[in-house]
PDB file of C-alpha atoms in Angstrom:
ATOM      1  CA  MET A   1       0.000   0.000   0.000  1.00 52.00           C
ATOM      2  CA  ALA A   2       2.817   2.381   0.904  1.00 51.00           C
ATOM      3  CA  SER A   3       4.481   1.787  -2.452  1.00 54.00           C
ATOM      4  CA  SER A   4       1.307   2.513  -4.446  1.00 52.00           C
ATOM      5  CA  GLU A   5       0.660   5.680  -2.410  1.00 55.00           C
ATOM      6  CA  GLU A   6       4.220   6.868  -3.061  1.00 55.00           C
ATOM      7  CA  ASP A   7       3.834   6.148  -6.809  1.00 53.00           C
ATOM      8  CA  GLY A   8       0.595   8.127  -6.815  1.00 56.00           C
ATOM      9  CA  THR A   9       2.275  11.050  -5.059  1.00 61.00           C
ATOM     10  CA  VAL A  10       5.169  11.039  -7.530  1.00 51.00           C
ATOM     11  CA  GLU A  11       2.768  11.036 -10.517  1.00 55.00           C
ATOM     12  CA  GLU A  12       0.766  13.864  -8.974  1.00 61.00           C
ATOM     13  CA  LYS A  13       3.931  15.920  -8.477  1.00 57.00           C
ATOM     14  CA  GLU A  14       5.022  15.262 -12.070  1.00 56.00           C
ATOM     15  CA  ASN A  15       1.601  16.328 -13.376  1.00 58.00           C
ATOM     16  CA  ASN A  16       1.707  19.481 -11.253  1.00 60.00           C
ATOM     17  CA  ASN A  17       5.205  20.280 -12.518  1.00 57.00           C
ATOM     18  CA  LYS A  18       4.065  19.817 -16.132  1.00 55.00           C
ATOM     19  CA  LYS A  19       1.089  22.097 -15.544  1.00 64.00           C
ATOM     20  CA  ARG A  20       3.316  24.757 -13.983  1.00 71.00           C
ATOM     21  CA  THR A  21       5.752  24.510 -16.897  1.00 72.00           C
ATOM     22  CA  LYS A  22       2.941  24.863 -19.447  1.00 71.00           C
ATOM     23  CA  SER A  23       1.505  27.788 -17.497  1.00 87.00           C
ATOM     24  CA  THR A  24       4.912  29.513 -17.359  1.00 90.00           C
ATOM     25  CA  LEU A  25       5.472  29.029 -21.102  1.00 94.00           C
ATOM     26  CA  ALA A  26       1.971  30.261 -21.908  1.00 94.00           C
ATOM     27  CA  THR A  27       2.441  33.352 -19.743  1.00 95.00           C
ATOM     28  CA  ALA A  28       5.843  34.067 -21.328  1.00 96.00           C
ATOM     29  CA  TRP A  29       4.405  33.757 -24.849  1.00 96.00           C
ATOM     30  CA  LEU A  30       1.337  35.890 -24.063  1.00 97.00           C
ATOM     31  CA  THR A  31       3.533  38.573 -22.485  1.00 97.00           C
ATOM     32  CA  PHE A  32       5.788  38.655 -25.550  1.00 97.00           C
ATOM     33  CA  TYR A  33       2.795  38.675 -27.907  1.00 98.00           C
ATOM     34  CA  ASN A  34       1.031  41.548 -26.129  1.00 98.00           C
ATOM     35  CA  ILE A  35       4.210  43.626 -25.872  1.00 98.00           C
ATOM     36  CA  ALA A  36       4.822  43.115 -29.601  1.00 98.00           C
ATOM     37  CA  MET A  37       1.251  44.057 -30.506  1.00 98.00           C
ATOM     38  CA  THR A  38       1.311  47.117 -28.248  1.00 98.00           C
ATOM     39  CA  ALA A  39       4.530  48.227 -29.948  1.00 98.00           C
ATOM     40  CA  GLY A  40       3.060  47.539 -33.400  1.00 98.00           C
ATOM     41  CA  TRP A  41      -0.011  49.698 -32.841  1.00 98.00           C
ATOM     42  CA  LEU A  42       2.123  52.426 -31.244  1.00 98.00           C
ATOM     43  CA  VAL A  43       4.219  52.441 -34.429  1.00 98.00           C
ATOM     44  CA  LEU A  44       1.005  52.841 -36.439  1.00 98.00           C
ATOM     45  CA  ALA A  45      -0.158  55.697 -34.201  1.00 98.00           C
ATOM     46  CA  MET A  46       3.165  57.531 -34.583  1.00 98.00           C
ATOM     47  CA  ALA A  47       3.207  56.947 -38.347  1.00 98.00           C
ATOM     48  CA  MET A  48      -0.310  58.363 -38.742  1.00 97.00           C
ATOM     49  CA  THR A  49       0.501  61.374 -36.558  1.00 97.00           C
ATOM     50  CA  ARG A  50       3.763  62.083 -38.388  1.00 97.00           C
ATOM     51  CA  PHE A  51       2.065  61.794 -41.804  1.00 97.00           C
ATOM     52  CA  TYR A  52      -0.686  64.251 -40.868  1.00 96.00           C
ATOM     53  CA  ILE A  53       1.770  66.744 -39.355  1.00 96.00           C
ATOM     54  CA  GLN A  54       4.009  66.618 -42.432  1.00 96.00           C
ATOM     55  CA  LYS A  55       1.298  66.538 -45.120  1.00 95.00           C
ATOM     56  CA  GLY A  56      -1.501  68.445 -43.407  1.00 95.00           C
ATOM     57  CA  THR A  57      -4.066  66.082 -44.928  1.00 95.00           C
ATOM     58  CA  HIS A  58      -5.382  62.548 -44.470  1.00 94.00           C
ATOM     59  CA  LYS A  59      -5.223  61.834 -48.205  1.00 94.00           C
ATOM     60  CA  GLY A  60      -2.604  59.173 -48.805  1.00 95.00           C
ATOM     61  CA  LEU A  61      -2.378  58.279 -45.115  1.00 97.00           C
ATOM     62  CA  TYR A  62      -3.810  54.789 -45.525  1.00 97.00           C
ATOM     63  CA  ARG A  63      -1.358  53.899 -48.282  1.00 96.00           C
ATOM     64  CA  SER A  64       1.571  55.044 -46.122  1.00 97.00           C
ATOM     65  CA  ILE A  65       0.666  52.670 -43.263  1.00 97.00           C
ATOM     66  CA  ALA A  66      -1.029  49.862 -45.217  1.00 97.00           C
ATOM     67  CA  ARG A  67       1.783  47.307 -44.958  1.00 97.00           C
ATOM     68  CA  THR A  68       2.188  47.698 -41.181  1.00 97.00           C
ATOM     69  CA  LEU A  69      -1.557  47.685 -40.628  1.00 98.00           C
ATOM     70  CA  LYS A  70      -2.064  44.516 -42.679  1.00 98.00           C
ATOM     71  CA  PHE A  71       0.720  42.711 -40.837  1.00 98.00           C
ATOM     72  CA  PHE A  72      -0.397  43.439 -37.287  1.00 98.00           C
ATOM     73  CA  GLN A  73      -4.116  43.083 -37.944  1.00 98.00           C
ATOM     74  CA  THR A  74      -3.642  39.764 -39.731  1.00 98.00           C
ATOM     75  CA  PHE A  75      -1.277  38.513 -37.033  1.00 97.00           C
ATOM     76  CA  ALA A  76      -4.156  38.963 -34.565  1.00 97.00           C
ATOM     77  CA  LEU A  77      -5.527  35.658 -35.914  1.00 97.00           C
ATOM     78  CA  VAL A  78      -3.162  34.113 -33.362  1.00 97.00           C
ATOM     79  CA  GLU A  79      -5.667  35.212 -30.703  1.00 97.00           C
ATOM     80  CA  VAL A  80      -8.266  32.816 -32.070  1.00 97.00           C
ATOM     81  CA  GLY A  81      -5.695  30.058 -31.580  1.00 96.00           C
ATOM     82  CA  HIS A  82      -5.097  31.224 -28.008  1.00 96.00           C
ATOM     83  CA  CYS A  83      -8.788  30.754 -27.263  1.00 95.00           C
ATOM     84  CA  ALA A  84      -9.008  27.423 -29.099  1.00 95.00           C
ATOM     85  CA  ILE A  85      -6.173  25.792 -27.134  1.00 93.00           C
ATOM     86  CA  GLY A  86      -7.323  27.268 -23.836  1.00 91.00           C
ATOM     87  CA  ILE A  87      -4.438  29.532 -22.826  1.00 93.00           C
ATOM     88  CA  VAL A  88      -6.882  32.457 -22.882  1.00 92.00           C
ATOM     89  CA  ARG A  89     -10.326  32.088 -21.345  1.00 89.00           C
ATOM     90  CA  THR A  90     -12.333  33.892 -23.977  1.00 87.00           C
ATOM     91  CA  SER A  91     -14.985  32.669 -26.396  1.00 89.00           C
ATOM     92  CA  VAL A  92     -13.505  31.427 -29.669  1.00 94.00           C
ATOM     93  CA  ILE A  93     -16.619  32.648 -31.494  1.00 90.00           C
ATOM     94  CA  VAL A  94     -16.546  36.174 -30.045  1.00 88.00           C
ATOM     95  CA  THR A  95     -12.807  36.533 -30.689  1.00 92.00           C
ATOM     96  CA  GLY A  96     -13.129  35.012 -34.164  1.00 94.00           C
ATOM     97  CA  VAL A  97     -15.919  37.395 -35.182  1.00 90.00           C
ATOM     98  CA  GLN A  98     -14.007  40.445 -33.961  1.00 91.00           C
ATOM     99  CA  VAL A  99     -10.681  39.506 -35.539  1.00 96.00           C
ATOM    100  CA  CYS A 100     -12.095  38.245 -38.848  1.00 95.00           C
ATOM    101  CA  SER A 101     -14.355  41.272 -39.293  1.00 95.00           C
ATOM    102  CA  ARG A 102     -11.333  43.545 -39.033  1.00 97.00           C
ATOM    103  CA  ILE A 103      -9.257  41.433 -41.397  1.00 97.00           C
ATOM    104  CA  PHE A 104     -12.171  41.565 -43.842  1.00 97.00           C
ATOM    105  CA  MET A 105     -12.267  45.384 -43.555  1.00 98.00           C
ATOM    106  CA  VAL A 106      -8.528  45.644 -44.186  1.00 98.00           C
ATOM    107  CA  TRP A 107      -7.974  43.093 -46.968  1.00 97.00           C
ATOM    108  CA  PHE A 108     -11.295  42.844 -48.813  1.00 97.00           C
ATOM    109  CA  ILE A 109     -12.560  46.414 -48.490  1.00 97.00           C
ATOM    110  CA  THR A 110      -9.963  49.110 -47.878  1.00 97.00           C
ATOM    111  CA  ASN A 111      -6.935  47.429 -49.408  1.00 96.00           C
ATOM    112  CA  SER A 112      -8.844  46.129 -52.445  1.00 96.00           C
ATOM    113  CA  ILE A 113     -10.613  49.368 -53.404  1.00 96.00           C
ATOM    114  CA  ARG A 114      -8.105  52.193 -53.791  1.00 95.00           C
ATOM    115  CA  GLN A 115     -10.804  54.744 -54.583  1.00 95.00           C
ATOM    116  CA  ILE A 116     -12.044  54.711 -50.981  1.00 97.00           C
ATOM    117  CA  GLN A 117      -8.677  54.745 -49.195  1.00 97.00           C
ATOM    118  CA  SER A 118      -8.808  58.518 -48.688  1.00 95.00           C
ATOM    119  CA  GLU A 119     -12.360  58.540 -47.342  1.00 97.00           C
ATOM    120  CA  GLU A 120     -12.770  60.215 -43.935  1.00 97.00           C
ATOM    121  CA  SER A 121     -14.539  57.079 -42.690  1.00 98.00           C
ATOM    122  CA  VAL A 122     -11.352  55.027 -43.256  1.00 98.00           C
ATOM    123  CA  ILE A 123      -9.340  57.424 -41.096  1.00 97.00           C
ATOM    124  CA  LEU A 124     -12.136  57.331 -38.518  1.00 97.00           C
ATOM    125  CA  PHE A 125     -12.044  53.582 -37.973  1.00 98.00           C
ATOM    126  CA  LEU A 126      -8.228  53.512 -38.182  1.00 98.00           C
ATOM    127  CA  VAL A 127      -7.915  56.071 -35.367  1.00 97.00           C
ATOM    128  CA  VAL A 128     -10.469  54.171 -33.276  1.00 98.00           C
ATOM    129  CA  TRP A 129      -8.780  50.806 -33.884  1.00 98.00           C
ATOM    130  CA  THR A 130      -5.385  52.252 -32.985  1.00 98.00           C
ATOM    131  CA  MET A 131      -6.575  53.795 -29.720  1.00 98.00           C
ATOM    132  CA  THR A 132      -8.483  50.636 -28.823  1.00 97.00           C
ATOM    133  CA  GLU A 133      -5.631  48.251 -29.529  1.00 98.00           C
ATOM    134  CA  ILE A 134      -2.953  50.271 -27.743  1.00 98.00           C
ATOM    135  CA  THR A 135      -5.196  50.336 -24.686  1.00 97.00           C
ATOM    136  CA  ARG A 136      -6.184  46.673 -24.932  1.00 97.00           C
ATOM    137  CA  TYR A 137      -2.744  45.176 -25.509  1.00 98.00           C
ATOM    138  CA  SER A 138      -1.075  47.380 -22.893  1.00 98.00           C
ATOM    139  CA  TYR A 139      -3.781  46.305 -20.416  1.00 97.00           C
ATOM    140  CA  TYR A 140      -3.042  42.627 -21.067  1.00 96.00           C
ATOM    141  CA  THR A 141       0.725  43.228 -20.868  1.00 97.00           C
ATOM    142  CA  PHE A 142       0.627  44.965 -17.491  1.00 97.00           C
ATOM    143  CA  LYS A 143      -1.864  42.419 -16.165  1.00 95.00           C
ATOM    144  CA  LEU A 144       0.418  39.523 -17.141  1.00 95.00           C
ATOM    145  CA  LEU A 145       3.316  41.313 -15.444  1.00 95.00           C
ATOM    146  CA  ASN A 146       1.175  41.680 -12.286  1.00 94.00           C
ATOM    147  CA  HIS A 147       1.631  45.435 -12.361  1.00 94.00           C
ATOM    148  CA  LEU A 148      -1.584  46.963 -13.735  1.00 95.00           C
ATOM    149  CA  PRO A 149      -1.864  50.761 -13.342  1.00 95.00           C
ATOM    150  CA  TYR A 150      -5.416  51.843 -12.573  1.00 93.00           C
ATOM    151  CA  PHE A 151      -5.560  54.358 -15.428  1.00 95.00           C
ATOM    152  CA  ILE A 152      -4.838  51.547 -17.933  1.00 96.00           C
ATOM    153  CA  LYS A 153      -7.616  49.454 -16.411  1.00 94.00           C
ATOM    154  CA  TRP A 154      -9.936  52.471 -16.407  1.00 95.00           C
ATOM    155  CA  ALA A 155      -9.155  53.228 -20.061  1.00 96.00           C
ATOM    156  CA  ARG A 156      -9.686  49.597 -21.081  1.00 95.00           C
ATOM    157  CA  TYR A 157     -13.193  49.492 -19.625  1.00 95.00           C
ATOM    158  CA  ASN A 158     -14.369  53.046 -20.340  1.00 95.00           C
ATOM    159  CA  LEU A 159     -12.990  54.267 -23.666  1.00 96.00           C
ATOM    160  CA  PHE A 160     -14.816  51.540 -25.592  1.00 96.00           C
ATOM    161  CA  ILE A 161     -18.156  53.110 -24.602  1.00 96.00           C
ATOM    162  CA  VAL A 162     -17.470  55.850 -27.158  1.00 97.00           C
ATOM    163  CA  LEU A 163     -14.833  54.246 -29.377  1.00 97.00           C
ATOM    164  CA  TYR A 164     -16.758  51.074 -30.209  1.00 96.00           C
ATOM    165  CA  PRO A 165     -19.836  52.798 -31.725  1.00 97.00           C
ATOM    166  CA  VAL A 166     -17.675  55.378 -33.504  1.00 98.00           C
ATOM    167  CA  GLY A 167     -15.525  52.608 -34.989  1.00 97.00           C
ATOM    168  CA  VAL A 168     -18.613  50.756 -36.186  1.00 97.00           C
ATOM    169  CA  VAL A 169     -19.898  53.936 -37.863  1.00 98.00           C
ATOM    170  CA  GLY A 170     -16.540  54.319 -39.627  1.00 98.00           C
ATOM    171  CA  GLU A 171     -16.601  50.716 -40.838  1.00 98.00           C
ATOM    172  CA  LEU A 172     -20.197  50.928 -42.096  1.00 98.00           C
ATOM    173  CA  LEU A 173     -19.578  54.224 -43.912  1.00 98.00           C
ATOM    174  CA  THR A 174     -16.491  52.716 -45.539  1.00 98.00           C
ATOM    175  CA  ILE A 175     -18.400  49.667 -46.770  1.00 98.00           C
ATOM    176  CA  TYR A 176     -21.186  51.958 -48.014  1.00 98.00           C
ATOM    177  CA  ALA A 177     -18.631  54.079 -49.912  1.00 98.00           C
ATOM    178  CA  ALA A 178     -17.248  50.901 -51.505  1.00 98.00           C
ATOM    179  CA  LEU A 179     -20.607  49.695 -52.874  1.00 98.00           C
ATOM    180  CA  PRO A 180     -20.686  51.784 -56.109  1.00 97.00           C
ATOM    181  CA  PHE A 181     -17.133  50.721 -57.061  1.00 97.00           C
ATOM    182  CA  VAL A 182     -17.879  47.073 -56.322  1.00 97.00           C
ATOM    183  CA  ARG A 183     -21.055  47.162 -58.406  1.00 96.00           C
ATOM    184  CA  ARG A 184     -19.361  48.780 -61.411  1.00 96.00           C
ATOM    185  CA  SER A 185     -16.259  46.584 -61.365  1.00 95.00           C
ATOM    186  CA  GLY A 186     -17.915  43.282 -60.444  1.00 94.00           C
ATOM    187  CA  MET A 187     -14.911  42.481 -58.248  1.00 95.00           C
ATOM    188  CA  TYR A 188     -14.880  39.149 -56.407  1.00 95.00           C
ATOM    189  CA  SER A 189     -18.147  38.223 -58.159  1.00 94.00           C
ATOM    190  CA  MET A 190     -18.930  35.151 -60.248  1.00 91.00           C
ATOM    191  CA  ARG A 191     -21.502  35.361 -63.037  1.00 88.00           C
ATOM    192  CA  LEU A 192     -23.327  32.529 -64.708  1.00 86.00           C
ATOM    193  CA  PRO A 193     -22.585  30.682 -66.853  1.00 86.00           C
ATOM    194  CA  ASN A 194     -19.242  29.401 -65.547  1.00 85.00           C
ATOM    195  CA  LYS A 195     -17.587  25.992 -65.214  1.00 85.00           C
ATOM    196  CA  TYR A 196     -18.479  25.776 -61.518  1.00 85.00           C
ATOM    197  CA  ASN A 197     -22.146  26.628 -62.174  1.00 89.00           C
ATOM    198  CA  VAL A 198     -22.052  28.935 -59.139  1.00 91.00           C
ATOM    199  CA  SER A 199     -23.154  32.548 -58.895  1.00 92.00           C
ATOM    200  CA  PHE A 200     -21.802  35.008 -56.318  1.00 94.00           C
ATOM    201  CA  ASP A 201     -22.306  38.766 -56.116  1.00 96.00           C
ATOM    202  CA  TYR A 202     -19.861  40.585 -53.859  1.00 97.00           C
ATOM    203  CA  TYR A 203     -22.053  43.706 -53.941  1.00 97.00           C
ATOM    204  CA  TYR A 204     -24.923  41.929 -52.207  1.00 97.00           C
ATOM    205  CA  CYS A 205     -22.450  40.167 -49.931  1.00 97.00           C
ATOM    206  CA  LEU A 206     -21.335  43.575 -48.629  1.00 98.00           C
ATOM    207  CA  ILE A 207     -24.942  44.590 -48.055  1.00 98.00           C
ATOM    208  CA  ILE A 208     -25.449  41.419 -45.992  1.00 98.00           C
ATOM    209  CA  VAL A 209     -22.267  42.223 -44.045  1.00 97.00           C
ATOM    210  CA  MET A 210     -23.652  45.677 -43.262  1.00 97.00           C
ATOM    211  CA  LEU A 211     -26.958  44.195 -42.106  1.00 98.00           C
ATOM    212  CA  SER A 212     -25.105  41.696 -39.896  1.00 96.00           C
ATOM    213  CA  TYR A 213     -23.959  44.609 -37.725  1.00 95.00           C
ATOM    214  CA  ILE A 214     -27.557  44.986 -36.531  1.00 96.00           C
ATOM    215  CA  PRO A 215     -27.630  41.761 -34.469  1.00 94.00           C
ATOM    216  CA  LEU A 216     -23.878  41.477 -33.784  1.00 92.00           C
ATOM    217  CA  PHE A 217     -23.015  44.954 -32.551  1.00 93.00           C
ATOM    218  CA  PRO A 218     -25.460  45.037 -29.603  1.00 94.00           C
ATOM    219  CA  GLN A 219     -24.346  41.573 -28.444  1.00 90.00           C
ATOM    220  CA  LEU A 220     -20.648  42.498 -28.424  1.00 89.00           C
ATOM    221  CA  TYR A 221     -21.294  45.951 -26.952  1.00 93.00           C
ATOM    222  CA  PHE A 222     -23.433  44.700 -24.077  1.00 93.00           C
ATOM    223  CA  HIS A 223     -20.919  41.908 -23.467  1.00 88.00           C
ATOM    224  CA  MET A 224     -18.270  44.606 -22.923  1.00 90.00           C
ATOM    225  CA  LEU A 225     -20.623  46.566 -20.658  1.00 93.00           C
ATOM    226  CA  ARG A 226     -21.102  43.461 -18.494  1.00 92.00           C
ATOM    227  CA  GLN A 227     -17.333  43.013 -18.362  1.00 89.00           C
ATOM    228  CA  ARG A 228     -17.005  46.666 -17.350  1.00 91.00           C
ATOM    229  CA  ARG A 229     -19.429  46.276 -14.443  1.00 91.00           C
ATOM    230  CA  ARG A 230     -17.589  43.189 -13.267  1.00 89.00           C
ATOM    231  CA  MET A 231     -14.066  44.618 -13.558  1.00 87.00           C
ATOM    232  CA  LEU A 232     -14.646  48.211 -12.395  1.00 84.00           C
ATOM    233  CA  LEU A 233     -17.675  47.961 -10.153  1.00 79.00           C
ATOM    234  CA  GLY A 234     -17.082  44.481  -8.796  1.00 73.00           C
ATOM    235  CA  GLU A 235     -20.537  43.173  -9.734  1.00 54.00           C
ATOM    236  CA  VAL A 236     -20.988  39.434 -10.125  1.00 46.00           C
ATOM    237  CA  ILE A 237     -22.694  38.824 -13.454  1.00 47.00           C
ATOM    238  CA  VAL A 238     -24.942  35.803 -13.322  1.00 43.00           C
ATOM    239  CA  GLU A 239     -25.750  34.285 -16.703  1.00 42.00           C
ATOM    240  CA  LYS A 240     -29.256  32.856 -16.773  1.00 40.00           C
ATOM    241  CA  ASP A 241     -29.810  29.561 -18.521  1.00 39.00           C
ATOM    242  CA  ASP A 242     -32.446  29.649 -21.232  1.00 38.00           C
TER     243      ASP A 242
END
């Protein structure tokens, strides 16, 4: 009996050591990732500010930062992986929707249609994204380092109240501005007849994307408001089962 109990204790210690090692590696990776992303969005913020000071206009700003923006926004797909493997306790679906919607805005709207790159709405959502991401990634970085300044926490759970709706307005206005160009060019569309016998109209796809904001935006916004009450006001949010 003593031998079996000792074996069980040894196995338990080994399992605990493995868990601690995995936790340490996960924390190290997440800290590196969030520092890198904070730095990336700070670079974008400085580049946008410098461009506007030098040129005195927003025209051409998107093109000047496009490569950096595409890299860091696309790299955010890693966050979906974080959720999927469990090193971050966040919904894969919520994270996936947020990340993929931004990648869609960057690659399939703004980057693909040069005629809209100087629209004010593009600058609007870029400024909002930049402010949001600098705040968000710096919050995660300081939290992982166990040294979270209150003003960072306050900014994380208060600025979104204004920034989130403003960013959504910028995105919707940008998609709306893209519609005439998409309709005239037929980009990303497939007309019948073709060898695949499939029809797809990107113009109507964008309209559906715009309509999808109606159910999705309130869900994500109120989710953040619940998080705000829990983190800043200390309320325990009880989810009711349907």
